[in-house]
Short mmCIF file of C-alpha atoms in Angstrom, two decimals:
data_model
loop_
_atom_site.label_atom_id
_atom_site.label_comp_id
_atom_site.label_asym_id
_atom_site.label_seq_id
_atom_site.Cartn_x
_atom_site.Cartn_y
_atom_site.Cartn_z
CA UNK A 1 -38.00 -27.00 31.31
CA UNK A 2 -34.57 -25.43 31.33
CA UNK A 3 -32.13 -27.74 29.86
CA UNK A 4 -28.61 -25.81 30.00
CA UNK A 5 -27.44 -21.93 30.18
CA UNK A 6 -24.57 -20.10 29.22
CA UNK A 7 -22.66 -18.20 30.95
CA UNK A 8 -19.63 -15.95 29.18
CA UNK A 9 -17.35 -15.29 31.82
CA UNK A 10 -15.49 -11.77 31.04
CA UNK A 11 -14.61 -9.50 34.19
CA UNK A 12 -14.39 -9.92 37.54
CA UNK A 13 -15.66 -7.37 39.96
CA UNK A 14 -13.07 -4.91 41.31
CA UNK A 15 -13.00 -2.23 43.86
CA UNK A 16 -13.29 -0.07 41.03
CA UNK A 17 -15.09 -1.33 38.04
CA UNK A 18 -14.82 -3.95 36.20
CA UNK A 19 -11.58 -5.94 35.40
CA UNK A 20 -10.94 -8.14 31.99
CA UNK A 21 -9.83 -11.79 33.30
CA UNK A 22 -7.04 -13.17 31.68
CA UNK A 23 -8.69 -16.57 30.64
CA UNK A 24 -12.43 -16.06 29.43
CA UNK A 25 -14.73 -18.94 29.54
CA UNK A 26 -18.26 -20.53 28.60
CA UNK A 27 -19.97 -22.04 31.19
CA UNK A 28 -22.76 -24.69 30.17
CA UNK A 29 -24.99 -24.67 33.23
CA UNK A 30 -26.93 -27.65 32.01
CA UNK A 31 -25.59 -31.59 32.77
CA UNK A 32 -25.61 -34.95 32.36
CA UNK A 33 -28.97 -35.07 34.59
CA UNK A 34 -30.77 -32.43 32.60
CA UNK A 35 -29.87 -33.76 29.48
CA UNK A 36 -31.26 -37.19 30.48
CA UNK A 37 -34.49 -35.57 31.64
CA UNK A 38 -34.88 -33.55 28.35
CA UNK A 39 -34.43 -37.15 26.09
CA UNK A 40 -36.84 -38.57 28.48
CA UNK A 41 -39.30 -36.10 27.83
CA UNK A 42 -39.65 -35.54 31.75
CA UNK A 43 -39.45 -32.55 33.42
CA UNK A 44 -38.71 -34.10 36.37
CA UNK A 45 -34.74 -34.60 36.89
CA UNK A 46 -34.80 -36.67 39.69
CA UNK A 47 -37.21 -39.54 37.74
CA UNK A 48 -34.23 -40.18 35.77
CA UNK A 49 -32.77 -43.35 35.97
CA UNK A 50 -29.95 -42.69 37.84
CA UNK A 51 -31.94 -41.41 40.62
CA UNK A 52 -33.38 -44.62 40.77
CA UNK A 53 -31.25 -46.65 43.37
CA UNK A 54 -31.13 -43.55 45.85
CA UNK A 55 -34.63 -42.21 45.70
CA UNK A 56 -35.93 -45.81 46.21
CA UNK A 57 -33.47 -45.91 49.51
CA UNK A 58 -35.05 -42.69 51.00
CA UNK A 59 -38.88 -43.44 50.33
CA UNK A 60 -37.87 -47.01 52.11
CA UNK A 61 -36.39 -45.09 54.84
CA UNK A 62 -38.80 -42.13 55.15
CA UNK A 63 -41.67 -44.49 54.27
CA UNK A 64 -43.06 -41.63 52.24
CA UNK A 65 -43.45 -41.91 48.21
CA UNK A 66 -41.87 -39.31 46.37
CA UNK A 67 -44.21 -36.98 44.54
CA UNK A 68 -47.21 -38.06 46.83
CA UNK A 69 -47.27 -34.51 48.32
CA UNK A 70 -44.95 -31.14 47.83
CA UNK A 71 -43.50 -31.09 50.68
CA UNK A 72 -42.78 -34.46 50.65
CA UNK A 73 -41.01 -33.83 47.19
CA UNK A 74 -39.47 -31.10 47.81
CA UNK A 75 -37.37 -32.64 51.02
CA UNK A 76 -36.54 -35.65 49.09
CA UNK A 77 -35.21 -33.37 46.64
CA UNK A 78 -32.90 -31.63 48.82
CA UNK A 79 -31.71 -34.81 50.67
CA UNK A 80 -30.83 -36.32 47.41
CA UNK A 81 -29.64 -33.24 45.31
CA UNK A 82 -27.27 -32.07 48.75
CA UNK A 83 -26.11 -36.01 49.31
CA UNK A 84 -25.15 -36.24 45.40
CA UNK A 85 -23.42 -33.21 45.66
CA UNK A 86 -21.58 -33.38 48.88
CA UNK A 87 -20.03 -37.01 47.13
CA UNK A 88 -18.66 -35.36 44.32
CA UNK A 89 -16.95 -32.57 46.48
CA UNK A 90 -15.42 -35.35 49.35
CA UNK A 91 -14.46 -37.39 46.46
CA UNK A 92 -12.88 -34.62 45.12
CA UNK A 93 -10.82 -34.05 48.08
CA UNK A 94 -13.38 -31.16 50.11
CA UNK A 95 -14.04 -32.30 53.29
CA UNK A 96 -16.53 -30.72 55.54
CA UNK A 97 -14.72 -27.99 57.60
CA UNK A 98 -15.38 -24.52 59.26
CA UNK A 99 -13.53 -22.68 56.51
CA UNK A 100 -14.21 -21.96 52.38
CA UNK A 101 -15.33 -25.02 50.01
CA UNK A 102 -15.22 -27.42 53.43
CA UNK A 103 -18.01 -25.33 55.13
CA UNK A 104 -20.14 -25.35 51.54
CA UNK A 105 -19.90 -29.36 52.23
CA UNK A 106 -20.73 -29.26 55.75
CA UNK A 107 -23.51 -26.63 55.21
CA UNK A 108 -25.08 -29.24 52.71
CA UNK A 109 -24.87 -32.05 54.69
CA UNK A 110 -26.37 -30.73 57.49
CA UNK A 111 -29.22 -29.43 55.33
CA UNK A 112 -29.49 -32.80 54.08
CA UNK A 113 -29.62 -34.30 57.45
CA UNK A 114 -33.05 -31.60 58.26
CA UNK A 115 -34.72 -32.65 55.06
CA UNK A 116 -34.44 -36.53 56.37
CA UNK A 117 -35.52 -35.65 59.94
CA UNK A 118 -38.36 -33.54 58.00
CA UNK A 119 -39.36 -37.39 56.39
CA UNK A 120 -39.15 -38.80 59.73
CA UNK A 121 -35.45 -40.61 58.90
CA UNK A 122 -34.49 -41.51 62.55
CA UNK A 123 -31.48 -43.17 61.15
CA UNK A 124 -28.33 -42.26 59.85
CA UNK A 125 -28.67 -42.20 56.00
CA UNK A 126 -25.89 -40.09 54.40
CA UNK A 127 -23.26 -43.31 54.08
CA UNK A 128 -26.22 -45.22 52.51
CA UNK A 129 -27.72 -43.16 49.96
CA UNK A 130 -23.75 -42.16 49.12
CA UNK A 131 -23.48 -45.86 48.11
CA UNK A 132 -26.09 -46.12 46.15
CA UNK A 133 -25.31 -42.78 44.05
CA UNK A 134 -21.48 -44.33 43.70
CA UNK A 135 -22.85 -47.38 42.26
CA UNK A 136 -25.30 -44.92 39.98
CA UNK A 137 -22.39 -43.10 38.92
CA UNK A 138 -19.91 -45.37 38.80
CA UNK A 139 -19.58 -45.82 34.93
CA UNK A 140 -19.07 -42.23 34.39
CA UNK A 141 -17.41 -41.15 37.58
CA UNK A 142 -14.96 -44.33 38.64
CA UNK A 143 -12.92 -41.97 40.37
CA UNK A 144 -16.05 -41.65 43.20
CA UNK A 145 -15.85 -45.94 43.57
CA UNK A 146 -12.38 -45.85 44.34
CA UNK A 147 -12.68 -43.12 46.63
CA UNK A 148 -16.16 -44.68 48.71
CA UNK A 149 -14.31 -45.86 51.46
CA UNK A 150 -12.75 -42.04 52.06
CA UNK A 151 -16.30 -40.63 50.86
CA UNK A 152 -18.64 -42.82 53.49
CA UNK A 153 -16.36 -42.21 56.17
CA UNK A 154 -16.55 -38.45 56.29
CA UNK A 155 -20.30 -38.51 55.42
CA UNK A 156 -20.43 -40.47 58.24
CA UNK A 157 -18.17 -38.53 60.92
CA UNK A 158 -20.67 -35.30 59.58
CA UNK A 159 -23.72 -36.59 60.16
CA UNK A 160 -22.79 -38.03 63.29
CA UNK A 161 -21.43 -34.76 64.10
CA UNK A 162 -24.15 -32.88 63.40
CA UNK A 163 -26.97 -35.66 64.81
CA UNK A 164 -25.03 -35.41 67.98
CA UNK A 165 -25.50 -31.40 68.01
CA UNK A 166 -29.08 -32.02 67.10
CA UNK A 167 -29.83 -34.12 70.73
CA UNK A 168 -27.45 -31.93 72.78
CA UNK A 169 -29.95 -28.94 71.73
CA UNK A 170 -33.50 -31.49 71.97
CA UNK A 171 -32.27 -32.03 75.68
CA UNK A 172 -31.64 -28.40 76.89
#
């Protein structure tokens, strides 16, 4: 089980070589999650309590029990790792877009939204599962409680987007 990594962030890649940046950095690419799973002696970060809430939402949904099958692990991964992640970034201002961070968000959500048809979701679940990671986080991260309103919303404009793409194709 990896726990963390470190990155030592030097250069940056030029037309020509290799540049010296003019603030270096260490990057710990572990987390709060990890960390959690490594005291908990679990490999598994999403059995972690803050999980919990969410993952219990999408087996109700799906009807499916995580780690009862691979594939049915692996897309409840991705629905939940892509949901958490697509929170922090609206609540941190990125909404989903066409263009640079905004189509990052939009590309997860949409990925998201196969992984939950893949479970046989055949409802809109993005706003839900958002609520129930805000209320996981909310200790740590009260910044994502006060923005839910603003976070919900645009989960909810995407997936209706994107759901409304989906059918247009089905149909054709």
């Amino acid at each position: 089980m990896e726990i963390g990594n470190n990155v030592f962030m030097e250069y940056k890649k030029t037309a020509t070589g290799f540049e010296k940046l003019v603030q270096q950095n260490v990057d710990f690419g572990g987390g709060l999650e990890r960390i959690d799973a490594a005291l908990r002696d679990n490999p598994d970060v999403f059995m972690i309590p803050l999980f919990d809430i969410p993952r219990t939402a999408l087996e109700k949904l799906s009807g499916k029990t995580y780690g009862s099958d691979e594939r049915t692990t692996y897309a409840m991964r991705v629905v939940l790792d892509h949901v958490r992640a697509a929170i922090f970034l609206i609540g941190d201002g990125v909404l989903p877009s066409n263009k640079d961070q905004g189509y990052f968000v939009r590309r997860l959500i949409r990925r998201a939204i196969r992984y939950s048809d893949a479970l046989g979701v055949e409802t809109s679940f993005a706003a839900a599962l958002a609520e129930d990671f805000i209320s996981s986080y909310k200790e740590a991260y009260p910044n994502l409680l006060e923005k839910k309103p603003f976070i919900t919303e645009a989960l909810i404009q995407e997936e209706t987007k994107f759901r409304t793409t989906l059918s247009k194709g089905l149909k054709e």
